[in-house]
Amino acid sequence: MVNGLRTVPLIVLGTGGIGRTLLRQLLQQRLHVRTSHALDLPIVALAGSRSILVGDPVLDEETILAVAEHGLSGAASYHGTPEDEQIAVLESLGERGFNRAIVVDATASDHTIPVLLRAVELGHDLVMANKRPLSSEMDVWYQLMAARKRGQCIRHEATVGAGLPVIATLLGLVDSGDEIVAIDACLSGTLNYLCSALEDGQAFSEAVKSARKQGYTEPDPRDDLCGLDVARKALILTRMLGVRAELSDISRESLVPDCLMETTLDDFLERLESFDVTMRSRQQSADEQGLVLRYLVEVSAGQTRVGLVPVPQATPLGRLRGTDNLISFRTARYSERTLIVSGPGAGREVTAAAVFADILQVATLAMNGH
Ligand SMILES: NC(=O)c1ccc[n+]([C@@H]2O[C@H](COP(=O)([O-])OP(=O)(O)OC[C@H]3O[C@@H](n4cnc5c(N)ncnc54)[C@H](OP(=O)(O)O)[C@@H]3O)[C@@H](O)[C@H]2O)c1
């Protein structure tokens, strides 16, 4: 404790959109965190995929601001693998006068998995925006979550609903003994946008191109359309219910015809039109029954599937428009009317803020010796 402040050091992996927004928010709120929480959150290291900045013992504000604004250009390149050097920083924390840190994973990479596993082994806490570690092999999930039983904190609010309180809500339900009967959710802004466009009578191929133009899709829209990202989110929710499941156990409908999965991006965009007839007929048959198509996550009775499902228009999921997300929990306690969390399911500011809130909660718990 220095000047009445408890110090909880951070190591931030990933200085892309979320990582840099988080740095800006941390700098902006530094005084508030000190005065309201009696906490200091110095940053020991900022790591990218090609370079890393390590403080002596921590990074100064000016350096952090420069990374927030310009990224890690100018930082030292890795000598070995990023994983080895990031682990070396973790292992040197004791020499820097710290015994417990929060490792923040703001990457979209699998390569952080060994770093996170070593971090929990060394007694550190984790905050993740990256859903990959929690949706890789079940064994990784067990190893990370086992740390909770040792009093360490593993937080990942941003992994499913970005800034929406999805994980905290589900944890609260499960921990208080509610029985989760079913989870129904729209968890992809991109796919929700496409469903709204189909509903408005737009051709599927046109809707995909217009979503791409507006920046709603990944550079290659197939990354969204194949449903893998949604399946990863569904897997995290499924595992939180205590179900042992791998990504391959999630039944997933891809909206990319098989024959267009391996072709070039230009060829895919050109040939997508041939898929319009199929999509139009699905939309029309839903229409005739007063239903609308939604790309849904459905979790119930230990089974999880993601795909296009016709849902009644006059329901919260049916009324969902544009890029918003919605998650509905049907439980023993919320049986007649479900518990619903809804709002924007992406965005740098809201996602970084969820990571920030996780950091604050973890730091406060760590401060109290949990
Ligand atoms: N953006 C959103 O609205 C949103 C919402 C919810 C959740 N998330 C999740 O938040 C995470 C970050 O998203 P983003 O939008 O910030 O992505 P991004 O802009 O692509 O940034 C990812 C960063 O991770 C770095 N990186 C890759 N491998 C690394 C490694 N092994 N070690 C350290 N850094 C590494 C990349 O560095 P290089 O640039 O050098 O490759 C890049 O700067 C993702 O997992 C995403 O799914 C994002």
XYZ file of C-alpha atoms and ligand atoms in Angstrom:
418
model
C 0.000 0.000 0.000
C 1.424 3.377 -1.086
C -0.200 6.689 0.014
C -3.262 4.758 1.204
C -3.667 3.241 -2.274
C -3.664 -0.484 -2.982
C -1.694 -1.290 -6.121
C -2.952 -3.951 -8.515
C -0.737 -4.177 -11.613
C -2.128 -4.937 -15.074
C -0.641 -6.765 -18.033
C -2.611 -6.045 -21.188
C -2.430 -8.468 -24.122
C -3.775 -6.914 -27.321
C -3.617 -3.266 -28.292
C -6.206 -3.264 -31.070
C -9.570 -1.503 -30.983
C -10.596 -2.743 -27.541
C -7.136 -2.708 -25.933
C -6.459 0.894 -26.929
C -9.936 2.099 -25.943
C -9.411 0.428 -22.577
C -6.095 2.276 -22.143
C -7.841 5.590 -22.841
C -10.576 4.795 -20.333
C -8.027 3.726 -17.684
C -6.097 6.980 -18.114
C -9.253 9.079 -18.088
C -10.571 7.412 -14.905
C -7.247 7.125 -13.089
C -8.088 9.862 -10.564
C -11.622 8.538 -9.999
C -10.283 5.021 -9.376
C -7.781 6.421 -6.880
C -10.248 8.581 -4.980
C -13.343 6.374 -5.108
C -11.740 2.935 -4.886
C -8.392 3.716 -3.205
C -6.839 1.772 -6.039
C -3.890 2.256 -8.328
C -3.849 0.191 -11.522
C -0.362 0.609 -13.021
C 0.424 -1.161 -16.282
C 3.470 -3.409 -16.260
C 3.342 -4.478 -19.908
C 1.449 -3.885 -23.134
C 1.754 -6.732 -25.606
C 0.839 -7.041 -29.265
C 1.336 -9.906 -31.693
C 4.693 -8.593 -32.903
C 6.037 -6.387 -30.126
C 5.861 -5.714 -26.413
C 6.466 -2.746 -24.110
C 7.566 -3.564 -20.589
C 7.826 -0.973 -17.815
C 10.593 -0.475 -15.314
C 8.847 -1.503 -13.140
C 5.677 0.002 -14.691
C 4.874 2.076 -17.799
C 4.505 5.828 -17.396
C 1.337 7.684 -18.388
C 2.930 9.300 -21.424
C 3.912 5.917 -22.882
C 0.459 4.468 -22.250
C -1.173 7.467 -23.916
C 1.115 7.081 -26.935
C 0.083 3.412 -27.299
C -3.592 4.340 -26.841
C -3.234 6.800 -29.704
C -0.776 5.155 -32.055
C -0.517 1.498 -31.055
C 2.715 -0.344 -30.365
C 4.669 0.964 -33.354
C 8.135 1.719 -32.025
C 7.972 -0.943 -29.290
C 10.622 -3.649 -29.166
C 9.959 -6.679 -31.352
C 9.799 -10.080 -29.709
C 13.072 -12.030 -29.705
C 11.337 -15.361 -29.242
C 7.657 -16.249 -29.465
C 5.118 -13.739 -28.068
C 3.922 -16.442 -25.644
C 7.411 -17.051 -24.209
C 8.112 -13.350 -23.710
C 4.718 -12.654 -22.197
C 5.211 -15.563 -19.783
C 8.695 -14.221 -18.943
C 7.092 -10.910 -17.901
C 4.644 -12.796 -15.674
C 7.498 -14.718 -14.106
C 9.439 -11.508 -13.438
C 6.610 -9.814 -11.536
C 8.074 -10.818 -8.160
C 11.355 -9.066 -9.014
C 9.335 -5.951 -9.863
C 7.809 -5.984 -6.402
C 4.399 -7.396 -7.345
C 2.947 -10.707 -6.310
C -0.521 -10.607 -7.864
C -1.516 -9.040 -11.176
C -4.508 -8.938 -13.496
C -3.813 -10.275 -16.982
C -6.195 -8.714 -19.512
C -6.730 -10.602 -22.775
C -7.955 -8.139 -25.401
C -6.690 -10.175 -28.347
C -8.675 -12.357 -30.731
C -6.013 -15.055 -30.617
C -5.522 -18.656 -29.438
C -1.873 -17.873 -28.767
C -2.699 -16.289 -25.423
C -3.933 -19.623 -24.007
C -0.515 -20.775 -22.660
C 0.019 -17.294 -21.197
C -3.343 -17.338 -19.402
C -2.720 -20.877 -18.110
C 0.685 -19.854 -16.727
C -0.867 -16.724 -15.221
C -3.432 -18.700 -13.224
C -0.735 -21.189 -12.224
C 1.250 -18.272 -10.780
C -1.800 -17.070 -8.808
C -2.807 -14.111 -10.988
C -6.322 -13.037 -11.984
C -7.750 -12.846 -15.506
C -10.085 -10.519 -17.378
C -10.959 -11.536 -20.927
C -12.652 -9.958 -23.917
C -11.199 -12.745 -26.064
C -13.671 -15.630 -26.333
C -11.200 -18.055 -27.879
C -9.572 -19.384 -24.690
C -12.980 -20.124 -23.154
C -14.248 -21.782 -26.314
C -11.202 -23.938 -27.023
C -10.801 -27.436 -25.518
C -12.799 -28.211 -22.395
C -9.549 -28.963 -20.585
C -8.477 -25.309 -20.950
C -11.848 -24.187 -19.547
C -11.394 -26.506 -16.534
C -7.851 -25.323 -15.882
C -8.879 -21.651 -16.045
C -12.031 -22.076 -13.958
C -10.231 -24.237 -11.357
C -8.389 -21.050 -10.375
C -11.689 -19.694 -9.005
C -11.693 -22.440 -6.386
C -8.272 -21.178 -5.257
C -9.704 -17.673 -4.752
C -8.524 -16.194 -8.030
C -10.863 -14.207 -10.265
C -11.631 -15.151 -13.868
C -13.902 -12.546 -15.467
C -15.105 -12.457 -19.058
C -18.190 -10.250 -19.280
C -17.243 -8.905 -22.725
C -16.949 -12.344 -24.343
C -20.650 -12.904 -25.074
C -22.606 -9.637 -25.144
C -19.787 -7.054 -25.378
C -20.984 -4.371 -22.912
C -24.275 -6.102 -22.040
C -24.420 -7.775 -18.604
C -24.951 -11.298 -19.913
C -22.337 -13.227 -17.932
C -23.058 -11.466 -14.633
C -26.784 -12.121 -15.074
C -26.308 -15.800 -15.852
C -23.815 -16.258 -13.001
C -26.235 -14.557 -10.601
C -29.050 -16.903 -11.654
C -26.918 -20.042 -11.412
C -25.206 -19.102 -8.144
C -28.500 -18.223 -6.448
C -29.889 -21.669 -7.297
C -32.260 -20.777 -10.130
C -32.763 -23.510 -12.703
C -32.004 -22.452 -16.278
C -34.690 -24.007 -18.464
C -33.682 -22.393 -21.762
C -31.575 -19.620 -23.227
C -32.678 -18.098 -26.539
C -30.524 -15.354 -27.938
C -29.533 -13.268 -30.927
C -25.839 -12.681 -30.346
C -24.567 -11.403 -33.677
C -25.222 -7.814 -34.687
C -24.238 -8.692 -38.259
C -26.614 -11.634 -38.573
C -29.421 -9.670 -36.892
C -28.907 -6.890 -39.410
C -29.178 -9.415 -42.253
C -32.366 -10.918 -40.773
C -33.936 -7.433 -40.550
C -32.954 -6.767 -44.174
C -34.515 -10.067 -45.339
C -37.659 -9.173 -43.424
C -37.750 -5.845 -45.299
C -37.658 -7.742 -48.589
C -34.005 -7.205 -49.480
C -32.176 -9.961 -51.368
C -29.683 -11.871 -49.190
C -26.684 -11.089 -51.406
C -27.573 -7.382 -51.452
C -28.001 -7.326 -47.677
C -24.572 -8.948 -47.192
C -22.905 -6.434 -49.513
C -24.601 -3.484 -47.858
C -23.693 -4.763 -44.349
C -20.098 -5.093 -45.529
C -20.098 -1.568 -46.942
C -21.366 -0.166 -43.637
C -18.627 -1.961 -41.702
C -21.035 -4.365 -39.936
C -19.226 -7.470 -41.142
C -15.678 -8.749 -40.819
C -13.586 -7.871 -43.907
C -14.547 -11.342 -45.190
C -18.294 -11.624 -44.371
C -18.022 -15.419 -44.366
C -16.401 -15.113 -40.909
C -19.773 -13.845 -39.636
C -22.058 -15.832 -41.915
C -20.593 -19.217 -41.014
C -21.905 -18.767 -37.451
C -18.652 -19.838 -35.784
C -18.363 -16.693 -33.687
C -21.933 -17.169 -32.432
C -21.200 -20.849 -31.765
C -18.233 -19.833 -29.589
C -20.496 -17.540 -27.546
C -23.099 -20.310 -27.298
C -20.409 -22.713 -26.089
C -19.363 -20.337 -23.306
C -22.992 -20.048 -22.116
C -23.419 -23.823 -22.341
C -20.286 -24.467 -20.294
C -21.406 -21.946 -17.694
C -24.409 -24.227 -17.122
C -22.011 -27.012 -16.125
C -22.325 -28.894 -19.418
C -19.175 -30.558 -20.708
C -19.128 -29.592 -24.387
C -16.697 -28.900 -27.194
C -17.215 -26.527 -30.124
C -17.878 -29.560 -32.332
C -20.840 -30.502 -30.073
C -22.675 -27.282 -30.979
C -25.016 -27.870 -33.892
C -24.291 -24.955 -36.243
C -25.993 -23.805 -39.423
C -23.696 -21.853 -41.729
C -25.232 -19.237 -44.011
C -22.386 -19.745 -46.471
C -23.095 -22.402 -49.083
C -20.398 -25.107 -48.797
C -19.261 -24.499 -52.386
C -18.468 -20.837 -51.550
C -16.511 -21.426 -48.355
C -13.111 -21.986 -49.960
C -13.341 -19.639 -52.909
C -11.824 -16.111 -53.090
C -13.665 -13.216 -51.453
C -14.511 -11.598 -54.810
C -15.797 -14.866 -56.217
C -17.859 -15.443 -53.057
C -19.463 -11.984 -53.282
C -20.195 -12.464 -56.962
C -21.706 -15.934 -56.655
C -23.683 -15.231 -53.482
C -26.651 -14.189 -55.644
C -27.254 -17.830 -56.489
C -28.221 -18.327 -52.825
C -30.902 -15.577 -52.897
C -33.692 -17.894 -54.087
C -33.219 -20.313 -51.177
C -33.142 -17.497 -48.636
C -36.144 -15.761 -50.195
C -38.214 -18.937 -50.046
C -37.305 -19.481 -46.374
C -38.250 -15.884 -45.628
C -41.548 -16.215 -47.546
C -42.547 -19.437 -45.816
C -41.862 -17.800 -42.425
C -43.833 -14.740 -43.551
C -46.901 -16.815 -44.468
C -47.049 -18.112 -40.900
C -46.590 -14.662 -39.301
C -43.020 -15.574 -38.369
C -39.661 -13.888 -38.931
C -36.241 -15.477 -39.334
C -33.661 -14.969 -36.609
C -30.148 -16.391 -36.299
C -30.671 -17.877 -32.861
C -28.650 -19.454 -30.108
C -30.850 -22.073 -28.445
C -29.646 -23.755 -25.274
C -31.910 -26.217 -23.498
C -31.746 -29.647 -21.897
C -27.979 -29.791 -22.355
C -28.288 -29.293 -26.136
C -27.080 -26.209 -27.969
C -27.713 -25.176 -31.542
C -27.140 -22.020 -33.540
C -28.890 -21.282 -36.818
C -31.772 -19.605 -38.622
C -35.074 -20.180 -36.839
C -38.547 -18.789 -37.623
C -39.870 -17.001 -34.517
C -43.212 -15.262 -33.889
C -43.047 -11.606 -34.867
C -44.840 -10.472 -31.715
C -42.073 -11.576 -29.325
C -38.998 -9.677 -28.089
C -36.777 -11.774 -30.407
C -39.187 -11.230 -33.311
C -39.276 -7.489 -32.705
C -35.476 -7.180 -32.575
C -34.220 -4.904 -35.352
C -30.878 -3.795 -36.737
C -27.637 -4.795 -35.037
C -28.877 -5.072 -31.445
C -28.453 -8.273 -29.437
C -30.991 -9.902 -27.151
C -30.665 -12.745 -24.702
C -33.649 -14.306 -22.992
C -33.296 -16.545 -19.927
C -36.206 -18.863 -19.124
C -35.678 -20.190 -15.629
C -37.656 -21.787 -12.796
C -38.070 -18.302 -11.305
C -38.525 -16.427 -14.588
C -40.966 -18.920 -16.059
C -43.988 -16.997 -17.363
C -42.059 -13.975 -18.549
C -38.389 -14.445 -19.305
C -35.483 -12.352 -18.031
C -34.236 -10.337 -20.987
C -30.985 -8.460 -21.540
C -30.877 -6.426 -24.728
C -28.968 -3.620 -26.443
C -25.906 -3.066 -28.620
C -23.791 -6.226 -28.679
C -20.624 -4.640 -30.049
C -18.713 -1.380 -30.012
C -15.304 -0.385 -28.724
C -16.411 1.986 -25.963
C -19.033 -0.338 -24.450
C -16.847 -3.431 -24.743
C -13.781 -1.746 -23.223
C -16.020 -0.415 -20.451
C -17.150 -3.980 -19.631
C -13.487 -5.022 -19.442
C -12.763 -2.002 -17.243
C -15.657 -2.870 -14.907
C -14.361 -6.456 -14.650
C -10.863 -5.128 -13.819
C -12.247 -2.903 -11.056
C -14.244 -5.730 -9.507
C -11.316 -8.127 -9.663
C -8.930 -5.534 -8.208
C -11.343 -4.822 -5.370
C -11.715 -8.530 -4.588
C -7.946 -9.084 -4.839
C -7.492 -6.138 -2.466
C -9.721 -7.849 0.072
C -7.604 -10.964 -0.098
C -9.897 -13.166 -2.225
N -14.818 -4.914 -31.105
C -15.916 -5.246 -30.429
O -16.966 -4.590 -30.503
C -15.878 -6.446 -29.528
C -17.011 -6.795 -28.784
C -16.953 -7.893 -27.913
C -15.795 -8.627 -27.813
N -14.710 -8.290 -28.568
C -13.505 -9.120 -28.478
O -12.429 -8.343 -27.993
C -11.202 -8.830 -28.526
C -10.430 -7.684 -29.160
O -11.221 -7.119 -30.195
P -10.659 -5.910 -31.103
O -11.811 -5.374 -31.813
O -9.806 -5.036 -30.259
O -9.721 -6.743 -32.114
P -8.458 -6.175 -32.923
O -8.640 -4.742 -33.194
O -8.241 -7.129 -34.026
O -7.263 -6.289 -31.868
C -6.691 -7.490 -31.473
C -5.269 -7.196 -31.075
O -4.698 -8.369 -30.525
C -3.329 -8.378 -30.923
N -2.797 -9.746 -30.814
C -2.991 -10.800 -31.629
N -2.314 -11.872 -31.173
C -1.694 -11.481 -30.040
C -0.851 -12.125 -29.105
N -0.511 -13.424 -29.230
N -0.388 -11.406 -28.049
C -0.717 -10.100 -27.890
N -1.502 -9.431 -28.757
C -1.987 -10.114 -29.809
C -3.349 -7.870 -32.347
O -2.081 -7.380 -32.651
P -1.633 -7.142 -34.167
O -2.415 -5.943 -34.609
O -0.182 -6.897 -34.013
O -1.967 -8.393 -34.909
C -4.395 -6.766 -32.253
O -3.811 -5.529 -31.917
C -11.588 -9.918 -29.547
O -11.421 -11.171 -28.980
C -13.058 -9.623 -29.837
O -13.781 -10.782 -30.207
C -14.717 -7.220 -29.408
